[in-house]
PDB file of C-alpha atoms and ligand atoms in Angstrom:
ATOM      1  CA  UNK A  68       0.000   0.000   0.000  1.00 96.00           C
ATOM      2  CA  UNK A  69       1.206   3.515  -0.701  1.00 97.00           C
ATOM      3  CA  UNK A  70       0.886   6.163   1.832  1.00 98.00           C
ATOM      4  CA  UNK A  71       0.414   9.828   1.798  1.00 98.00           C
ATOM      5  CA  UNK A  72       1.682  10.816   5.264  1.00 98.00           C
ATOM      6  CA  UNK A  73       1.107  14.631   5.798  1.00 98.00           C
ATOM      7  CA  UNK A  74       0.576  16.852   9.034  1.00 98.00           C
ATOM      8  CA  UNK A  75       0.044  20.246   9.783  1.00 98.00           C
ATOM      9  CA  UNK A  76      -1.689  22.017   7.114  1.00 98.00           C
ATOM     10  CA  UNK A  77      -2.534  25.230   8.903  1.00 98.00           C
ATOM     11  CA  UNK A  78      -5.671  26.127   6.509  1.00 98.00           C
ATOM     12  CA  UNK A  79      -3.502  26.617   3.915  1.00 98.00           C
ATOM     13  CA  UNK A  80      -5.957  25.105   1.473  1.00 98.00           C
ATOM     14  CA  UNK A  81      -3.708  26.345  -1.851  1.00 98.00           C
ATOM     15  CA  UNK A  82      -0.552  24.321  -0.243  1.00 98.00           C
ATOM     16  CA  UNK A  83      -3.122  20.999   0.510  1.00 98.00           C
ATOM     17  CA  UNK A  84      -3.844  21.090  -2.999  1.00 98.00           C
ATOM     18  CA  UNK A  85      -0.995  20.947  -4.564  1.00 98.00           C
ATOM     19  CA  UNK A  86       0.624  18.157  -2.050  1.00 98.00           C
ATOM     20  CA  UNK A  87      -2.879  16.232  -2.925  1.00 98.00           C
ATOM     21  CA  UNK A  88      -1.678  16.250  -6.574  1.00 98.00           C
ATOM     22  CA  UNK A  89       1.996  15.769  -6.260  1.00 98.00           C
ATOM     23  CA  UNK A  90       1.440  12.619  -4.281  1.00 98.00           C
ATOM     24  CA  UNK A  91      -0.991  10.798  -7.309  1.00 97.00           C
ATOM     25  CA  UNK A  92      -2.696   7.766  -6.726  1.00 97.00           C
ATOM     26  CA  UNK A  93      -2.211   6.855  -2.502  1.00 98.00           C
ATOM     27  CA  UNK A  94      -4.285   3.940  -1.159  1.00 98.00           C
ATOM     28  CA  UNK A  95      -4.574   5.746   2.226  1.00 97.00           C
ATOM     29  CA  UNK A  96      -4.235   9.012   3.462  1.00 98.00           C
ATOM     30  CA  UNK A  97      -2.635   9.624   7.242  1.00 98.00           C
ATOM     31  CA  UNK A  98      -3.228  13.316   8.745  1.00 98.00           C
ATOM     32  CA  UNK A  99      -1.134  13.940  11.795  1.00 98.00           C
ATOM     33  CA  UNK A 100      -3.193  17.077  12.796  1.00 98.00           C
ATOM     34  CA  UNK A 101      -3.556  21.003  12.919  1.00 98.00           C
ATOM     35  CA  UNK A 102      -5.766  21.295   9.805  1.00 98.00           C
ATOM     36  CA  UNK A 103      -6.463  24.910  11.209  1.00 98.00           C
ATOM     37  CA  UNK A 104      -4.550  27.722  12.653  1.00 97.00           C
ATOM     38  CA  UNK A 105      -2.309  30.392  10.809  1.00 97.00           C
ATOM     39  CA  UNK A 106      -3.754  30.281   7.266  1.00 98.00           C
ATOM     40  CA  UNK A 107      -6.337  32.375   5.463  1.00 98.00           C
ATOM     41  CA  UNK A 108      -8.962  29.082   4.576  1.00 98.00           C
ATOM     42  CA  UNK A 109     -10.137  26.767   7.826  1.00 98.00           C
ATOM     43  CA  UNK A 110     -12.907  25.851   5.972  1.00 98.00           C
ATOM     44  CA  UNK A 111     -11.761  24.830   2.693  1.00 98.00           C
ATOM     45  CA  UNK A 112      -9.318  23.137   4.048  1.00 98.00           C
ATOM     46  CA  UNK A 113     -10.688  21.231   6.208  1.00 98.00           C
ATOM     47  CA  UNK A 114     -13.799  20.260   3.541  1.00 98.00           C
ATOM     48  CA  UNK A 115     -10.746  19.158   1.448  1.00 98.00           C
ATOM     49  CA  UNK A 116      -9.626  16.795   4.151  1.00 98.00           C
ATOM     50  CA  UNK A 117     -13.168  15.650   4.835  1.00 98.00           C
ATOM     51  CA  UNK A 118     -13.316  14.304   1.084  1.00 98.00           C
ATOM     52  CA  UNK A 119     -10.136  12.530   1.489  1.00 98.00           C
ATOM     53  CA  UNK A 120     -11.036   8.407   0.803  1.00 97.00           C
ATOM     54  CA  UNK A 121      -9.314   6.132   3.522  1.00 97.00           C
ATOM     55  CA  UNK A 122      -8.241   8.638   5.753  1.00 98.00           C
ATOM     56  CA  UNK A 123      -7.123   8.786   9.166  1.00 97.00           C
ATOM     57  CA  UNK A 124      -6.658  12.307  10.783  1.00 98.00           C
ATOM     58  CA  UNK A 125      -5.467  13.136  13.903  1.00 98.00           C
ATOM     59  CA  UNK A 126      -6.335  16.595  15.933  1.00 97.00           C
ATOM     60  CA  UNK A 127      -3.530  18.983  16.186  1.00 97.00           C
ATOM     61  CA  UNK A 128      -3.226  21.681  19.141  1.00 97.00           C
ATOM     62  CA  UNK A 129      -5.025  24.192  17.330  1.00 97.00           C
ATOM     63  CA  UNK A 130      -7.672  22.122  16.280  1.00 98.00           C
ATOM     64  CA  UNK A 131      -7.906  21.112  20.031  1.00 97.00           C
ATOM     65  CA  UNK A 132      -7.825  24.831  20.386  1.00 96.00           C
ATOM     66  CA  UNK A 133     -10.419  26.171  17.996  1.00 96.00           C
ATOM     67  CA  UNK A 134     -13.196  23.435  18.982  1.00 96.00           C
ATOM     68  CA  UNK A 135     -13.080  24.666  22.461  1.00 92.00           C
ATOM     69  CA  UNK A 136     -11.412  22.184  24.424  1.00 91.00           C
ATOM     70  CA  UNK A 137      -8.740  24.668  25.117  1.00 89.00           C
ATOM     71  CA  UNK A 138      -8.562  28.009  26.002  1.00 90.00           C
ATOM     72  CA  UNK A 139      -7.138  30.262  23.346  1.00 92.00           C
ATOM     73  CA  UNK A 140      -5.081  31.966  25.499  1.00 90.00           C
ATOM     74  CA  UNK A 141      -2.449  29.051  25.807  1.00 91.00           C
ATOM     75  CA  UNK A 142      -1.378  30.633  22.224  1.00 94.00           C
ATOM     76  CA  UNK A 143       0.868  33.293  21.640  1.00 92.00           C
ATOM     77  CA  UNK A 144      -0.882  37.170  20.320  1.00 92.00           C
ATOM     78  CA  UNK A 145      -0.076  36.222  16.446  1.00 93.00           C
ATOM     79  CA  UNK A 146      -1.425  32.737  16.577  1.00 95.00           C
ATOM     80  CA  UNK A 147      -4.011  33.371  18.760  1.00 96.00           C
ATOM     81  CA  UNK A 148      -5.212  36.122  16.303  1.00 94.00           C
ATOM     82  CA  UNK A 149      -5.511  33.672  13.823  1.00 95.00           C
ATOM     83  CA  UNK A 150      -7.923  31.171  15.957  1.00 96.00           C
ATOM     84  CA  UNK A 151     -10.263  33.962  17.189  1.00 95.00           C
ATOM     85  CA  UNK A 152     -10.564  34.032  13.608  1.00 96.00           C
ATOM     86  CA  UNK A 153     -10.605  30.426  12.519  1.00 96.00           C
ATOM     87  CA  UNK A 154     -13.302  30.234  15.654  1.00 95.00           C
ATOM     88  CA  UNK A 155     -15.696  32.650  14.417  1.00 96.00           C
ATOM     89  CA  UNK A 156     -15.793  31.388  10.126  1.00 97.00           C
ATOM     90  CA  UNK A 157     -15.668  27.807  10.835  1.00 98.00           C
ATOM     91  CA  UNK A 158     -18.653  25.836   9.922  1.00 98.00           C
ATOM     92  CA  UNK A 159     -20.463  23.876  12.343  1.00 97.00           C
ATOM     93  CA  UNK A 160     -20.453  20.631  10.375  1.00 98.00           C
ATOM     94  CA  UNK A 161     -16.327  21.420   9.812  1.00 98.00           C
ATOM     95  CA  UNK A 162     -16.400  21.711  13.749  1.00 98.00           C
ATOM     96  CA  UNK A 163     -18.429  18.511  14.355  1.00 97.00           C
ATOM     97  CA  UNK A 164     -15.970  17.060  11.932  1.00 98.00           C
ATOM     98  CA  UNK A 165     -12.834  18.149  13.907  1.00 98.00           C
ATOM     99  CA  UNK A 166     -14.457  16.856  17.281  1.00 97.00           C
ATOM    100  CA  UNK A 167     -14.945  13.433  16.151  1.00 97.00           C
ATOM    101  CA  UNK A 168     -11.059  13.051  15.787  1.00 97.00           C
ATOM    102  CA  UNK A 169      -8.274  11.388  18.474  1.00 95.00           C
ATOM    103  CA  UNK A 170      -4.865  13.233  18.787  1.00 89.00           C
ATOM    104  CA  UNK A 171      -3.334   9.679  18.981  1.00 93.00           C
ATOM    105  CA  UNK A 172      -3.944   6.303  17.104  1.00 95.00           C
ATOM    106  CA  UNK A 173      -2.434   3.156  16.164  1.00 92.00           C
ATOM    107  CA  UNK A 174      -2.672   2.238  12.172  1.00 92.00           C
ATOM    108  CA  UNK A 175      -2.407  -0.681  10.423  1.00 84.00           C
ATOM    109  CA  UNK A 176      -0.050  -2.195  14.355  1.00 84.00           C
ATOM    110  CA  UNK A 177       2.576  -1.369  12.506  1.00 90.00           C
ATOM    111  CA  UNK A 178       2.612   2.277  12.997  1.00 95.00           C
ATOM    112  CA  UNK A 179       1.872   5.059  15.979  1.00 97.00           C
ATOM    113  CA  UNK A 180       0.745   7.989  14.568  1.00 97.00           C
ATOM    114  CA  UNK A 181       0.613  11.694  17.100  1.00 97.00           C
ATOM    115  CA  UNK A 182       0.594  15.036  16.724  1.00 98.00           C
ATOM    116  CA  UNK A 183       3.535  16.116  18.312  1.00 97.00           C
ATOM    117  CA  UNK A 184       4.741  13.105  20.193  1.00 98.00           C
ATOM    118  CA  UNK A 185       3.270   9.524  21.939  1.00 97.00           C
ATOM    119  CA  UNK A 186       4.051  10.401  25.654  1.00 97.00           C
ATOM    120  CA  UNK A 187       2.323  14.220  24.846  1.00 96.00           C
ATOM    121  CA  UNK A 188       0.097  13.818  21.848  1.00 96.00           C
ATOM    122  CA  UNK A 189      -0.522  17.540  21.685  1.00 94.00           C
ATOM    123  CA  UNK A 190       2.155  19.647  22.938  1.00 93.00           C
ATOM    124  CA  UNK A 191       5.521  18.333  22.869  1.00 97.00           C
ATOM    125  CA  UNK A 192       8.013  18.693  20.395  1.00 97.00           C
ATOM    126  CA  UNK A 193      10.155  16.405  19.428  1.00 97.00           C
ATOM    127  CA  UNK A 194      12.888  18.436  18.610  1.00 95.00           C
ATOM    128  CA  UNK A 195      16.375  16.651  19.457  1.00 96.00           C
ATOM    129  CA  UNK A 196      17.644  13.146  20.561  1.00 97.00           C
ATOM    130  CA  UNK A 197      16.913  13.749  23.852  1.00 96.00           C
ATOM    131  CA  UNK A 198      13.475  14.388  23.639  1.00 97.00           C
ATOM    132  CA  UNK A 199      13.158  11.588  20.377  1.00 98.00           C
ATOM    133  CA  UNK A 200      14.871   9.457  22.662  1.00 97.00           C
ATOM    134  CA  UNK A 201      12.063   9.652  25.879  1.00 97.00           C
ATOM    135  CA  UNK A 202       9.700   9.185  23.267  1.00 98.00           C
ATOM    136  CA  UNK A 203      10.883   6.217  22.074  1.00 98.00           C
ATOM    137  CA  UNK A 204       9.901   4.180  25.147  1.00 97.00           C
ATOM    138  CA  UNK A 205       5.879   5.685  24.375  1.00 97.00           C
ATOM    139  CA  UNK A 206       5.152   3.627  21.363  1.00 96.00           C
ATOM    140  CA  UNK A 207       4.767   0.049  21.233  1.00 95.00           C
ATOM    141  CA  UNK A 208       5.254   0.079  16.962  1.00 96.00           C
ATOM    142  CA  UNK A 209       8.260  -0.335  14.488  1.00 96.00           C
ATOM    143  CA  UNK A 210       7.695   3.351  13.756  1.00 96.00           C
ATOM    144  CA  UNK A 211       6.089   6.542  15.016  1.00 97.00           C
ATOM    145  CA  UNK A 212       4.188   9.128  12.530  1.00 98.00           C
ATOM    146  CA  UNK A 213       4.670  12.496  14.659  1.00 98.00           C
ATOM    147  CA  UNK A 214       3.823  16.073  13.142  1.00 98.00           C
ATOM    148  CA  UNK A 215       3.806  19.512  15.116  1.00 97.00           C
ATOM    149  CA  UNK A 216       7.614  20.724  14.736  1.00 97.00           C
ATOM    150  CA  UNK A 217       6.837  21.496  10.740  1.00 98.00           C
ATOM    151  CA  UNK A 218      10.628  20.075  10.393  1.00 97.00           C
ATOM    152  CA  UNK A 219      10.965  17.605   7.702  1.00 97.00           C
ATOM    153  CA  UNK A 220      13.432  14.431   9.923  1.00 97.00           C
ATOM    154  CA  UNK A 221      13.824  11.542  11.252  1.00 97.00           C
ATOM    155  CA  UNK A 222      15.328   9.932  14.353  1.00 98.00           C
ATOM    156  CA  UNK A 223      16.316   6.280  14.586  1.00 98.00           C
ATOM    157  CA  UNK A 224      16.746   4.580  17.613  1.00 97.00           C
ATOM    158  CA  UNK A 225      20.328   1.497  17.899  1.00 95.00           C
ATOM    159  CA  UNK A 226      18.848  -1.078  19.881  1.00 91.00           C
ATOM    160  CA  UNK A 227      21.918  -2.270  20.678  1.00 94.00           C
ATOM    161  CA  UNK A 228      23.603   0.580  21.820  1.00 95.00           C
ATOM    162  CA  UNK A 229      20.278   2.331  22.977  1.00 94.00           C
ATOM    163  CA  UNK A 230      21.859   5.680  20.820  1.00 96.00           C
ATOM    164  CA  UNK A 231      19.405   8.133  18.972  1.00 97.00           C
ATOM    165  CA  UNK A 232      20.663   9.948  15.883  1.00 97.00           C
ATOM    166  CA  UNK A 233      18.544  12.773  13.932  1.00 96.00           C
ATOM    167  CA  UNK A 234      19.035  11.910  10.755  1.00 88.00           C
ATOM    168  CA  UNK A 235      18.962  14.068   7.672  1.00 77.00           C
ATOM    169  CA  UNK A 236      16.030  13.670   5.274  1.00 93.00           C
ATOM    170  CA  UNK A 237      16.246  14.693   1.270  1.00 95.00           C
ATOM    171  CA  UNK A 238      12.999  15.254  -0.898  1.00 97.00           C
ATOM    172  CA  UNK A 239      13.075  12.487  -3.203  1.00 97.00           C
ATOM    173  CA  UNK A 240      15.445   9.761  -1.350  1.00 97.00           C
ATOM    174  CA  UNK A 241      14.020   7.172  -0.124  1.00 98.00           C
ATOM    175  CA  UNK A 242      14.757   5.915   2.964  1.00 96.00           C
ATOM    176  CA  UNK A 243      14.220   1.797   3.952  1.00 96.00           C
ATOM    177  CA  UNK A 244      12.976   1.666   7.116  1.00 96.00           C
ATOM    178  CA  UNK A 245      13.802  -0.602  10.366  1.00 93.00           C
ATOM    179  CA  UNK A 246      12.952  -0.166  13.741  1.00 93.00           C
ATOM    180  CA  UNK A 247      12.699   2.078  15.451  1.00 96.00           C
ATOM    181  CA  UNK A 248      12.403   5.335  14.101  1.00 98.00           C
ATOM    182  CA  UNK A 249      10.352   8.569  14.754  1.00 98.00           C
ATOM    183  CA  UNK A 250       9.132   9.948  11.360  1.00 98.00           C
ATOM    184  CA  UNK A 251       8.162  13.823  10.681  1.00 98.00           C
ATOM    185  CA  UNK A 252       6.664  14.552   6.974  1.00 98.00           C
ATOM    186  CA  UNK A 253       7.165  17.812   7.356  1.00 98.00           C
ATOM    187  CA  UNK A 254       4.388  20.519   7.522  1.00 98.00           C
ATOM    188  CA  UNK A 255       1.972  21.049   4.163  1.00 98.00           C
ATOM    189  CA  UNK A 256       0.934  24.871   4.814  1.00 98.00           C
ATOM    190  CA  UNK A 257       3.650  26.271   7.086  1.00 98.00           C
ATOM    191  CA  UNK A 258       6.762  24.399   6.640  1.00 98.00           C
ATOM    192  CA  UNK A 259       9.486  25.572   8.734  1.00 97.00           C
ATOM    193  CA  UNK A 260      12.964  23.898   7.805  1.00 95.00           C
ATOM    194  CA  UNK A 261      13.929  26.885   5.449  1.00 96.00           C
ATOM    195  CA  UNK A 262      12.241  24.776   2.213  1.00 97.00           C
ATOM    196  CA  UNK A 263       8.821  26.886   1.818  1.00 98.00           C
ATOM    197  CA  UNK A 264       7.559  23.928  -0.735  1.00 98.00           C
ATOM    198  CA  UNK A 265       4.774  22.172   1.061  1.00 98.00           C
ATOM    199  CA  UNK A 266       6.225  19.019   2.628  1.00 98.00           C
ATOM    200  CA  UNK A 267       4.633  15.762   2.997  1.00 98.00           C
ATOM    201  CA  UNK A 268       5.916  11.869   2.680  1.00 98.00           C
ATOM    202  CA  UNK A 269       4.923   8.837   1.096  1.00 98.00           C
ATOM    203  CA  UNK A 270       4.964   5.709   3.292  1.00 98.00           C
ATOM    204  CA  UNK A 271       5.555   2.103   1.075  1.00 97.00           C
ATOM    205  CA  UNK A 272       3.874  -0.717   3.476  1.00 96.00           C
ATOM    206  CA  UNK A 273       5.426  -3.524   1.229  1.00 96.00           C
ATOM    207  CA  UNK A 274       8.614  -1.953   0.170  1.00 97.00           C
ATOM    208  CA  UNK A 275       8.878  -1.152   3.845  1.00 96.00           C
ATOM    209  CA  UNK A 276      10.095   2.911   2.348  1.00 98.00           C
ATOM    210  CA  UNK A 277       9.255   6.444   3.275  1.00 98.00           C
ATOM    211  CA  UNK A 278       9.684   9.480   0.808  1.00 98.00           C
ATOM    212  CA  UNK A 279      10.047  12.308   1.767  1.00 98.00           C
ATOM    213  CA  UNK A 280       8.584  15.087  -0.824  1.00 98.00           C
ATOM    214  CA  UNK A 281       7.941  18.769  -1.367  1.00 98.00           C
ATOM    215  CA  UNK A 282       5.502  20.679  -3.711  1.00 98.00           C
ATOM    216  CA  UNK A 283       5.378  23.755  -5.280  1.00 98.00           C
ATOM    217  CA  UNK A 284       2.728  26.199  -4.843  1.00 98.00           C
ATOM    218  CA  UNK A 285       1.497  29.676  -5.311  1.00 98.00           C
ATOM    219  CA  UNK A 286       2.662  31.160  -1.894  1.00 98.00           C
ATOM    220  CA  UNK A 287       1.687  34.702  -3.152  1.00 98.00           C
ATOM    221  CA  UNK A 288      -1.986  33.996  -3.717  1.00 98.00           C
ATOM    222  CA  UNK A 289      -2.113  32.720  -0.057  1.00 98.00           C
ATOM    223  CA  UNK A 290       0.082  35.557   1.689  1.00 98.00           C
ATOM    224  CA  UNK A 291      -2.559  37.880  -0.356  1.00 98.00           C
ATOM    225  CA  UNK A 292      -5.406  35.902   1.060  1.00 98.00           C
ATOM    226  CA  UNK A 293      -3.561  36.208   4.663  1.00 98.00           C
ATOM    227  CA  UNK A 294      -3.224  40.027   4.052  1.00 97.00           C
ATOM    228  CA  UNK A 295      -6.894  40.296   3.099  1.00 97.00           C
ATOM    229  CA  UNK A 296      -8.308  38.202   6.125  1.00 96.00           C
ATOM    230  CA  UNK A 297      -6.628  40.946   8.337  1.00 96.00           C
ATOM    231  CA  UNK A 298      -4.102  38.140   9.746  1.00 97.00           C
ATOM    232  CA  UNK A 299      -0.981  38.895  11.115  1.00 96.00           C
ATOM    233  CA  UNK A 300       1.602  40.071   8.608  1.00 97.00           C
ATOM    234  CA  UNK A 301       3.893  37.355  10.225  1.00 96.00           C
ATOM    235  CA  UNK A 302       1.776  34.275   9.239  1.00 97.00           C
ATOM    236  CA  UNK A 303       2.424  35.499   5.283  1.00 97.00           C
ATOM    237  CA  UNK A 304       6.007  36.602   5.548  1.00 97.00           C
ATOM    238  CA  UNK A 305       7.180  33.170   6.955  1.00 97.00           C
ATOM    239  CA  UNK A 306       5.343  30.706   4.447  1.00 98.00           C
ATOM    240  CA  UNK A 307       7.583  32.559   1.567  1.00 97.00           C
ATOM    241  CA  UNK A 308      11.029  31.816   3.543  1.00 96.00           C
ATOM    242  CA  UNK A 309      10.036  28.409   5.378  1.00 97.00           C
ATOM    243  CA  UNK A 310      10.627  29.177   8.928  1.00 95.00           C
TER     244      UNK A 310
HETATM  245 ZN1   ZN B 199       1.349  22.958  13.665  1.00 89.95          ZN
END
């Protein structure tokens, strides 16, 4: 089966699209979370996710946020700004939609998949070895599916000599995988590892492979759509630059 592993698409509905198309024909579609936040469409985007076939989504902090099952103010001004707005436009059905997801799951028992990590589905980051390596002992899988950091990596834990190593990731290269590794695809609407393409992955269940990939969009159409929502001039500048 072929994959599309994405996270973190930020209601950038311009940047969905084009990862959508870029990865072709998937038999399954895993969503690590934060479908909303930052961007200038909630609701498209998430109606685009909704019409995904055999998908599994996850929630993301600010979807946790922006469906009211925590308070706003646990966000910084800028982002914050953005789900006061995301709050008010949303659609109830989109809403309903968002509260019927987990922030954790297990897929397929071969894989974990969690926002931002397995011991903290929503808030930590998993950054650096150390924190990869704590997380390690949280999932009971070959691999681990995490979003949240909008970094493109992966960590691999030796067995043997219980080391962690962040390992560099290239778009295109595939990578064979082996336990135990901690996977990020990268973020589709806000990436922020200096690549502005959207980022996303393609997972090979018989091959045993993950892809990393990026796609090209039109960033300018979305800062203009950022611009016009009244959003902060932050959330456009950084999609152009990738950080
Ligand atoms: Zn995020």
């Amino acid at each position: 089966m072929r994959i599309l592993v994405m996270s973190d698409i930020h209601a950038n509905y311009t940047a969905l699209v084009a990862v959508l198309k870029e990865a072709g024909e998937v038999d399954e579609t895993w969503c690590l979370g934060d479908l909303v936040g930052y961007g200038p469409d909630p609701n498209a985007a998430v109606e685009e996710v909704r019409d995904i076939k055999n998908l599994t989504c996850l929630l993301g902090n600010h979807d946790v946020a922006v469906i009211g099952r925590m308070p706003l103010e646990t966000f910084n001004g800028e982002a914050r700004r953005s789900l006061m707005h995301h709050e008010k436009v949303l659609s109830a059905s989109n809403m309903d939609f968002m509260r019927s997801l987990p922030s954790k799951t297990k897929v397929r028992g071969e894989a974990t998949m969690a926002h931002g990590s397995p011991r903290d589905p929503l808030w930590e980051y998993i950054l650096n070895t150390l924190s990869a390596r704590i997380n390690f002992d949280h999932f009971d899988t070959p691999w681990c599916f995490v979003g949240h950091s909008h970094i493109q990596c992966l960590f691999a834990l030796d067995e043997k000599t219980d080391r962690v190593s962040l390992e560099q990731v290239k778009p295109d290269i595939t990578i064979p995988l082996h336990p135990k590794l901690i996977l990020n695809p990268g973020s589709v609407g806000q990436p922020r590892d200096r690549d502005p393409r959207a980022a996303f992955a393609i997972y090979d269940t018989e091959a045993r492979t993950w892809t990393p990939r990026r796609a090209e969009y039109n960033i300018a159409e979305v800062q203009e759509r950022i611009r016009s929502a009244g959003l902060p001039e932050k959330h456009a500048a950084r999609i152009a630059e990738g950080w």
